[in-house]
mmCIF file of C-alpha atoms in Angstrom:
data_model
loop_
_atom_site.group_PDB
_atom_site.id
_atom_site.type_symbol
_atom_site.label_atom_id
_atom_site.label_comp_id
_atom_site.label_asym_id
_atom_site.label_seq_id
_atom_site.Cartn_x
_atom_site.Cartn_y
_atom_site.Cartn_z
ATOM 1 C CA UNK A 1 47.226 121.795 188.610
ATOM 2 C CA UNK A 2 49.749 118.966 188.815
ATOM 3 C CA UNK A 3 52.961 119.518 186.898
ATOM 4 C CA UNK A 4 53.921 116.950 184.298
ATOM 5 C CA UNK A 5 52.917 115.564 180.928
ATOM 6 C CA UNK A 6 49.470 114.741 182.333
ATOM 7 C CA UNK A 7 47.726 114.939 185.694
ATOM 8 C CA UNK A 8 44.604 113.869 187.519
ATOM 9 C CA UNK A 9 43.055 114.954 190.842
ATOM 10 C CA UNK A 10 41.645 111.940 192.679
ATOM 11 C CA UNK A 11 40.683 113.112 196.180
ATOM 12 C CA UNK A 12 39.568 116.231 198.065
ATOM 13 C CA UNK A 13 38.758 116.886 201.727
ATOM 14 C CA UNK A 14 36.312 119.332 203.304
ATOM 15 C CA UNK A 15 39.068 121.925 203.716
ATOM 16 C CA UNK A 16 39.531 122.023 199.949
ATOM 17 C CA UNK A 17 42.899 120.271 200.012
ATOM 18 C CA UNK A 18 43.432 118.151 196.900
ATOM 19 C CA UNK A 19 45.581 115.100 196.209
ATOM 20 C CA UNK A 20 46.379 113.504 192.893
ATOM 21 C CA UNK A 21 49.143 112.398 190.566
ATOM 22 C CA UNK A 22 51.146 113.751 187.638
ATOM 23 C CA UNK A 23 52.532 111.520 184.931
ATOM 24 C CA UNK A 24 55.958 112.661 183.752
ATOM 25 C CA UNK A 25 56.817 111.277 180.337
ATOM 26 C CA UNK A 26 60.589 111.671 180.500
ATOM 27 C CA UNK A 27 61.417 108.176 179.330
ATOM 28 C CA UNK A 28 61.100 106.713 182.831
ATOM 29 C CA UNK A 29 57.268 106.784 182.998
ATOM 30 C CA UNK A 30 57.207 108.368 186.458
ATOM 31 C CA UNK A 31 53.842 108.854 188.186
ATOM 32 C CA UNK A 32 54.331 111.411 190.974
ATOM 33 C CA UNK A 33 51.989 112.201 193.862
ATOM 34 C CA UNK A 34 51.010 115.826 194.448
ATOM 35 C CA UNK A 35 49.203 117.791 197.154
ATOM 36 C CA UNK A 36 47.528 121.106 196.357
ATOM 37 C CA UNK A 37 45.825 123.878 198.250
ATOM 38 C CA UNK A 38 46.115 127.080 196.275
ATOM 39 C CA UNK A 39 49.364 128.114 194.653
ATOM 40 C CA UNK A 40 51.683 125.539 193.125
ATOM 41 C CA UNK A 41 51.236 121.795 193.695
ATOM 42 C CA UNK A 42 53.605 120.153 196.176
ATOM 43 C CA UNK A 43 55.357 116.902 195.268
ATOM 44 C CA UNK A 44 54.755 114.484 198.147
ATOM 45 C CA UNK A 45 56.206 111.276 196.760
ATOM 46 C CA UNK A 46 59.604 109.604 196.880
ATOM 47 C CA UNK A 47 61.775 110.261 193.838
ATOM 48 C CA UNK A 48 61.792 107.729 190.986
ATOM 49 C CA UNK A 49 58.727 105.798 192.175
ATOM 50 C CA UNK A 50 55.375 105.385 190.461
ATOM 51 C CA UNK A 51 52.659 106.472 192.881
ATOM 52 C CA UNK A 52 48.874 106.113 192.735
ATOM 53 C CA UNK A 53 47.164 108.591 195.088
ATOM 54 C CA UNK A 54 43.820 107.354 196.376
ATOM 55 C CA UNK A 55 42.529 109.361 199.338
ATOM 56 C CA UNK A 56 42.856 112.308 201.724
ATOM 57 C CA UNK A 57 41.084 112.919 205.036
ATOM 58 C CA UNK A 58 40.225 116.137 206.878
ATOM 59 C CA UNK A 59 43.501 115.913 208.805
ATOM 60 C CA UNK A 60 45.256 116.193 205.420
ATOM 61 C CA UNK A 61 46.660 112.675 205.649
ATOM 62 C CA UNK A 62 47.116 111.203 202.180
ATOM 63 C CA UNK A 63 46.974 107.532 201.270
ATOM 64 C CA UNK A 64 48.562 106.064 198.192
ATOM 65 C CA UNK A 65 50.514 103.095 196.973
ATOM 66 C CA UNK A 66 53.827 103.023 195.218
ATOM 67 C CA UNK A 67 55.049 100.827 192.398
ATOM 68 C CA UNK A 68 58.769 100.071 192.427
ATOM 69 C CA UNK A 69 61.206 97.452 191.280
ATOM 70 C CA UNK A 70 61.047 95.107 188.342
ATOM 71 C CA UNK A 71 58.380 92.995 190.062
ATOM 72 C CA UNK A 72 56.203 96.105 190.451
ATOM 73 C CA UNK A 73 55.748 95.436 194.155
ATOM 74 C CA UNK A 74 53.290 97.842 195.729
ATOM 75 C CA UNK A 75 53.602 99.482 199.130
ATOM 76 C CA UNK A 76 50.885 101.459 200.878
ATOM 77 C CA UNK A 77 51.793 104.810 202.370
ATOM 78 C CA UNK A 78 50.239 107.486 204.539
ATOM 79 C CA UNK A 79 51.660 110.935 205.101
ATOM 80 C CA UNK A 80 50.977 114.567 205.815
ATOM 81 C CA UNK A 81 52.486 117.490 203.977
ATOM 82 C CA UNK A 82 55.106 115.628 202.037
ATOM 83 C CA UNK A 83 56.077 112.751 204.319
ATOM 84 C CA UNK A 84 54.780 109.439 202.938
ATOM 85 C CA UNK A 85 55.477 106.535 205.278
ATOM 86 C CA UNK A 86 55.124 102.811 204.476
ATOM 87 C CA UNK A 87 52.284 100.828 205.992
ATOM 88 C CA UNK A 88 52.690 97.255 207.158
ATOM 89 C CA UNK A 89 51.988 94.246 204.950
ATOM 90 C CA UNK A 90 51.256 90.701 206.045
ATOM 91 C CA UNK A 91 54.765 89.542 205.309
ATOM 92 C CA UNK A 92 57.901 91.314 204.038
ATOM 93 C CA UNK A 93 57.833 91.959 200.282
ATOM 94 C CA UNK A 94 54.110 91.187 200.062
ATOM 95 C CA UNK A 95 52.095 93.634 197.974
ATOM 96 C CA UNK A 96 49.661 96.099 199.550
ATOM 97 C CA UNK A 97 47.524 98.983 198.316
ATOM 98 C CA UNK A 98 45.730 101.652 200.370
ATOM 99 C CA UNK A 99 42.542 103.198 198.955
ATOM 100 C CA UNK A 100 40.901 105.326 201.641
ATOM 101 C CA UNK A 101 41.426 106.883 205.086
ATOM 102 C CA UNK A 102 38.819 108.260 207.491
ATOM 103 C CA UNK A 103 39.150 111.171 209.901
ATOM 104 C CA UNK A 104 40.254 108.811 212.694
ATOM 105 C CA UNK A 105 43.263 107.728 210.655
ATOM 106 C CA UNK A 106 41.901 104.242 209.898
ATOM 107 C CA UNK A 107 42.952 103.066 206.452
ATOM 108 C CA UNK A 108 41.475 100.442 204.149
ATOM 109 C CA UNK A 109 42.699 98.740 201.004
ATOM 110 C CA UNK A 110 44.088 95.350 200.099
ATOM 111 C CA UNK A 111 47.123 93.257 200.988
ATOM 112 C CA UNK A 112 48.424 89.880 199.874
ATOM 113 C CA UNK A 113 48.459 87.148 202.507
ATOM 114 C CA UNK A 114 50.955 84.315 202.918
ATOM 115 C CA UNK A 115 49.195 82.380 200.143
ATOM 116 C CA UNK A 116 49.440 85.374 197.794
ATOM 117 C CA UNK A 117 45.701 85.992 197.948
ATOM 118 C CA UNK A 118 44.602 89.632 197.870
ATOM 119 C CA UNK A 119 42.546 90.272 201.021
ATOM 120 C CA UNK A 120 40.359 93.249 202.009
ATOM 121 C CA UNK A 121 42.497 94.961 204.620
ATOM 122 C CA UNK A 122 42.111 97.537 207.378
ATOM 123 C CA UNK A 123 45.150 99.292 208.871
ATOM 124 C CA UNK A 124 45.072 100.738 212.366
ATOM 125 C CA UNK A 125 48.306 102.353 213.500
ATOM 126 C CA UNK A 126 50.046 100.770 210.493
ATOM 127 C CA UNK A 127 49.065 97.226 211.524
ATOM 128 C CA UNK A 128 47.048 95.295 208.869
ATOM 129 C CA UNK A 129 43.895 93.309 209.675
ATOM 130 C CA UNK A 130 42.119 90.969 207.272
ATOM 131 C CA UNK A 131 38.415 91.872 207.073
ATOM 132 C CA UNK A 132 37.325 88.564 205.540
ATOM 133 C CA UNK A 133 39.057 85.334 206.562
ATOM 134 C CA UNK A 134 36.638 83.320 204.385
ATOM 135 C CA UNK A 135 37.349 85.232 201.188
ATOM 136 C CA UNK A 136 39.821 84.068 198.617
ATOM 137 C CA UNK A 137 40.232 87.549 197.134
ATOM 138 C CA UNK A 138 38.892 90.980 197.939
ATOM 139 C CA UNK A 139 39.445 94.733 198.238
ATOM 140 C CA UNK A 140 38.211 97.357 200.701
ATOM 141 C CA UNK A 141 37.721 100.612 198.794
ATOM 142 C CA UNK A 142 36.209 103.021 201.324
ATOM 143 C CA UNK A 143 35.649 103.657 205.031
ATOM 144 C CA UNK A 144 33.402 106.239 206.688
ATOM 145 C CA UNK A 145 33.828 107.947 210.052
ATOM 146 C CA UNK A 146 31.723 105.243 211.725
ATOM 147 C CA UNK A 147 34.336 102.717 210.555
ATOM 148 C CA UNK A 148 31.919 101.032 208.142
ATOM 149 C CA UNK A 149 33.830 99.586 205.214
ATOM 150 C CA UNK A 150 32.723 98.745 201.667
ATOM 151 C CA UNK A 151 34.441 96.985 198.803
ATOM 152 C CA UNK A 152 34.182 93.756 196.840
ATOM 153 C CA UNK A 153 35.066 90.128 197.427
ATOM 154 C CA UNK A 154 35.040 86.909 195.436
ATOM 155 C CA UNK A 155 35.308 83.275 196.479
ATOM 156 C CA UNK A 156 33.770 79.901 195.811
ATOM 157 C CA UNK A 157 30.472 80.963 197.423
ATOM 158 C CA UNK A 158 30.095 83.870 194.957
ATOM 159 C CA UNK A 159 30.973 81.678 191.973
ATOM 160 C CA UNK A 160 34.258 83.617 191.791
ATOM 161 C CA UNK A 161 32.269 86.671 190.697
ATOM 162 C CA UNK A 162 33.066 89.997 192.384
ATOM 163 C CA UNK A 163 30.362 90.934 194.905
ATOM 164 C CA UNK A 164 29.973 94.220 196.749
ATOM 165 C CA UNK A 165 30.200 93.970 200.522
ATOM 166 C CA UNK A 166 29.556 96.037 203.645
ATOM 167 C CA UNK A 167 31.660 95.404 206.763
ATOM 168 C CA UNK A 168 30.982 96.710 210.265
ATOM 169 C CA UNK A 169 31.998 95.559 213.757
ATOM 170 C CA UNK A 170 33.675 92.435 212.426
ATOM 171 C CA UNK A 171 30.713 91.293 210.297
ATOM 172 C CA UNK A 172 30.901 91.208 206.495
ATOM 173 C CA UNK A 173 27.671 91.078 204.489
ATOM 174 C CA UNK A 174 27.263 90.805 200.732
ATOM 175 C CA UNK A 175 25.132 93.551 199.185
ATOM 176 C CA UNK A 176 22.263 92.665 196.833
ATOM 177 C CA UNK A 177 22.640 92.703 193.052
ATOM 178 C CA UNK A 178 20.520 94.450 190.450
ATOM 179 C CA UNK A 179 18.165 91.946 188.765
ATOM 180 C CA UNK A 180 19.919 89.832 186.097
ATOM 181 C CA UNK A 181 23.342 91.093 187.188
ATOM 182 C CA UNK A 182 26.107 88.869 188.546
ATOM 183 C CA UNK A 183 28.975 91.215 189.446
ATOM 184 C CA UNK A 184 29.135 94.267 191.687
ATOM 185 C CA UNK A 185 31.521 96.526 193.571
ATOM 186 C CA UNK A 186 30.969 99.131 196.294
ATOM 187 C CA UNK A 187 33.459 102.002 196.136
ATOM 188 C CA UNK A 188 32.294 104.660 198.609
ATOM 189 C CA UNK A 189 30.097 105.115 201.692
ATOM 190 C CA UNK A 190 29.042 108.239 203.586
ATOM 191 C CA UNK A 191 28.418 108.534 207.328
ATOM 192 C CA UNK A 192 24.683 107.897 206.828
ATOM 193 C CA UNK A 193 25.573 104.523 205.304
ATOM 194 C CA UNK A 194 24.619 105.437 201.727
ATOM 195 C CA UNK A 195 26.835 103.213 199.576
ATOM 196 C CA UNK A 196 27.583 103.670 195.887
ATOM 197 C CA UNK A 197 29.213 101.573 193.197
ATOM 198 C CA UNK A 198 28.267 99.577 190.152
ATOM 199 C CA UNK A 199 26.852 96.306 188.856
ATOM 200 C CA UNK A 200 27.801 94.409 185.701
ATOM 201 C CA UNK A 201 26.309 91.457 183.822
ATOM 202 C CA UNK A 202 29.352 90.419 181.826
ATOM 203 C CA UNK A 203 28.331 92.294 178.679
ATOM 204 C CA UNK A 204 30.885 94.812 177.401
ATOM 205 C CA UNK A 205 29.608 98.363 177.786
ATOM 206 C CA UNK A 206 26.837 97.442 180.208
ATOM 207 C CA UNK A 207 28.143 98.643 183.576
ATOM 208 C CA UNK A 208 25.322 100.134 185.669
ATOM 209 C CA UNK A 209 25.924 102.788 188.357
ATOM 210 C CA UNK A 210 23.953 102.019 191.506
ATOM 211 C CA UNK A 211 23.559 102.717 195.188
ATOM 212 C CA UNK A 212 22.605 100.718 198.255
ATOM 213 C CA UNK A 213 20.373 102.013 201.063
ATOM 214 C CA UNK A 214 18.453 100.220 203.817
ATOM 215 C CA UNK A 215 19.602 96.847 202.554
ATOM 216 C CA UNK A 216 18.325 97.415 199.014
ATOM 217 C CA UNK A 217 20.019 98.165 195.697
ATOM 218 C CA UNK A 218 18.849 100.880 193.316
ATOM 219 C CA UNK A 219 20.037 101.680 189.802
ATOM 220 C CA UNK A 220 21.112 105.249 189.131
ATOM 221 C CA UNK A 221 19.828 106.866 185.943
ATOM 222 C CA UNK A 222 22.407 106.494 183.202
ATOM 223 C CA UNK A 223 23.358 109.486 181.059
ATOM 224 C CA UNK A 224 21.669 109.010 177.658
ATOM 225 C CA UNK A 225 21.024 105.417 178.711
ATOM 226 C CA UNK A 226 24.696 104.524 178.308
ATOM 227 C CA UNK A 227 27.017 102.768 180.721
ATOM 228 C CA UNK A 228 28.649 104.559 183.626
ATOM 229 C CA UNK A 229 30.008 104.272 187.137
ATOM 230 C CA UNK A 230 29.555 106.092 190.424
ATOM 231 C CA UNK A 231 32.855 107.021 192.095
ATOM 232 C CA UNK A 232 32.072 109.041 195.219
ATOM 233 C CA UNK A 233 29.256 110.292 197.472
ATOM 234 C CA UNK A 234 29.193 113.132 200.013
ATOM 235 C CA UNK A 235 27.132 113.608 203.185
ATOM 236 C CA UNK A 236 24.349 115.383 201.250
ATOM 237 C CA UNK A 237 23.939 112.339 199.017
ATOM 238 C CA UNK A 238 25.426 113.991 195.930
ATOM 239 C CA UNK A 239 27.057 111.319 193.773
ATOM 240 C CA UNK A 240 29.713 111.818 191.096
ATOM 241 C CA UNK A 241 31.243 109.521 188.525
ATOM 242 C CA UNK A 242 31.279 109.143 184.781
ATOM 243 C CA UNK A 243 28.960 108.334 181.912
ATOM 244 C CA UNK A 244 29.165 108.124 178.132
ATOM 245 C CA UNK A 245 28.094 110.814 175.662
ATOM 246 C CA UNK A 246 28.345 108.995 172.359
ATOM 247 C CA UNK A 247 31.931 107.784 172.100
ATOM 248 C CA UNK A 248 33.207 110.163 174.780
ATOM 249 C CA UNK A 249 33.511 109.544 178.505
ATOM 250 C CA UNK A 250 32.188 112.475 180.538
ATOM 251 C CA UNK A 251 31.991 113.473 184.200
ATOM 252 C CA UNK A 252 28.488 113.275 185.646
ATOM 253 C CA UNK A 253 26.740 114.168 188.894
ATOM 254 C CA UNK A 254 23.546 112.712 190.302
ATOM 255 C CA UNK A 255 21.296 115.158 192.202
ATOM 256 C CA UNK A 256 17.982 113.833 193.551
ATOM 257 C CA UNK A 257 18.194 110.830 191.207
ATOM 258 C CA UNK A 258 18.691 113.046 188.138
ATOM 259 C CA UNK A 259 21.953 112.742 186.183
ATOM 260 C CA UNK A 260 23.751 115.749 184.704
ATOM 261 C CA UNK A 261 26.690 116.106 182.319
ATOM 262 C CA UNK A 262 28.992 118.342 184.335
ATOM 263 C CA UNK A 263 30.624 119.723 181.177
ATOM 264 C CA UNK A 264 27.445 121.630 180.326
ATOM 265 C CA UNK A 265 27.641 123.690 183.506
ATOM 266 C CA UNK A 266 31.310 124.697 183.584
ATOM 267 C CA UNK A 267 32.007 128.423 183.255
ATOM 268 C CA UNK A 268 34.904 129.130 180.861
ATOM 269 C CA UNK A 269 35.135 125.422 180.109
ATOM 270 C CA UNK A 270 35.408 125.722 176.329
ATOM 271 C CA UNK A 271 38.100 123.439 174.950
ATOM 272 C CA UNK A 272 38.014 121.087 177.943
ATOM 273 C CA UNK A 273 36.216 117.782 178.378
ATOM 274 C CA UNK A 274 36.038 116.650 181.982
ATOM 275 C CA UNK A 275 36.045 112.882 181.491
ATOM 276 C CA UNK A 276 35.511 111.725 185.084
ATOM 277 C CA UNK A 277 34.672 113.083 188.524
ATOM 278 C CA UNK A 278 36.589 111.098 191.133
ATOM 279 C CA UNK A 279 35.609 112.742 194.412
ATOM 280 C CA UNK A 280 33.253 115.311 195.950
ATOM 281 C CA UNK A 281 33.533 116.967 199.358
ATOM 282 C CA UNK A 282 30.754 118.114 201.681
ATOM 283 C CA UNK A 283 30.794 121.611 200.170
ATOM 284 C CA UNK A 284 30.044 120.197 196.736
ATOM 285 C CA UNK A 285 33.539 120.775 195.340
ATOM 286 C CA UNK A 286 34.461 118.108 192.781
ATOM 287 C CA UNK A 287 37.857 116.897 191.562
ATOM 288 C CA UNK A 288 38.669 114.860 188.501
ATOM 289 C CA UNK A 289 40.442 114.789 185.186
ATOM 290 C CA UNK A 290 39.943 116.719 181.966
ATOM 291 C CA UNK A 291 41.219 116.617 178.404
ATOM 292 C CA UNK A 292 42.541 119.911 177.035
ATOM 293 C CA UNK A 293 41.710 119.721 173.349
ATOM 294 C CA UNK A 294 43.900 122.662 172.313
ATOM 295 C CA UNK A 295 47.011 121.460 174.151
ATOM 296 C CA UNK A 296 46.195 117.750 173.740
ATOM 297 C CA UNK A 297 46.981 117.190 177.413
ATOM 298 C CA UNK A 298 45.251 115.467 180.307
ATOM 299 C CA UNK A 299 44.882 117.786 183.286
ATOM 300 C CA UNK A 300 43.730 117.706 186.912
ATOM 301 C CA UNK A 301 40.695 119.895 187.604
ATOM 302 C CA UNK A 302 38.740 121.259 190.567
ATOM 303 C CA UNK A 303 35.102 122.231 189.963
ATOM 304 C CA UNK A 304 33.441 124.644 192.396
ATOM 305 C CA UNK A 305 29.631 124.849 192.776
ATOM 306 C CA UNK A 306 27.957 128.151 191.913
#
C-alpha cells in the first residue's frame, strides 16, 4: 500500500478507509499523501509538495499539513476524496499544522500567532481558535466526538516543560504526571474520555507510555521493561503504539493492561517487522509502518484482527 520508495499508514476510520503518506526518493524528496480503501492507493495531495497526513474521520475527511517553499512554511488542509483545501491561519504566511478531525468536522492542531508562538488550535469551518491564551507554546493532538481536546502545552508556569492537557467547553486543565516525571504529552482521547500519551523524565530512552482516567495517571506496562509510547486508543479501550525489543522498535498493543508484540501474531508476516502502530479503529483494525527485510523498504501496513 502506498506507492513510492517508502510508505506509512497513519490513520484509519471505522469504515476501513486508510490515509497515509509515500516518500518518493526521486531527488526532490517528495512526501505524497494517499487515501486507500481496497485496490490501488489514491494520491490526494498537490503535486510537488511534502505532505504529512495525520487523521481521517468517518466522513472520510482527511487532515494533513503541507511543507512548501524554502522557508518550509506549513499549511493545514482538509479534504475528501482527493480535494485538499487550505485551512485558515492566524495571519497570512503563518505556519499551521492539523493533527486530528472528529466526525463533526472539527479540527485540532497548532498555529503560529502574531508573536510567532505555536498555539494549540481548533478549527471550526476553517476558522482558527486559540485554545489557550495563557500558553506560550502548545499543540492540540486529538479531539473526540464530544469535542474534548488533548495535547501538550508549555509556559512559565510549567517551567517550560511540556505538560499534557485536557480541554473542554473553554477550560484547559493540565493532566497529572507520573511520579518523578517532569514532561508529558496527551496524543489521543476516545469518547469515554480515556486519554493516552506518554511521560518523560529527561533521561534518554526512558519514555513511559501512560493513560489518564478519572483525573488520574497510570503507567502502561512496557514491553520487556523498555521505553515506548502509546499512539492511539479506540472506544473499546484498546491502545496501540510502539515499544523496544532489544535494539529494534516494534508495534505493540495493550489489551486489559497487558502489552503484546504485534509481530508475534501476524499471519504470513515473515520477513516484516512492524515498527509502530499509529492508529486503531473501533473494529480493532490497526494501521502502521513495517520494514520489509528482503526488499529493504519501509511499507504501509493494515493489520486485521482474527
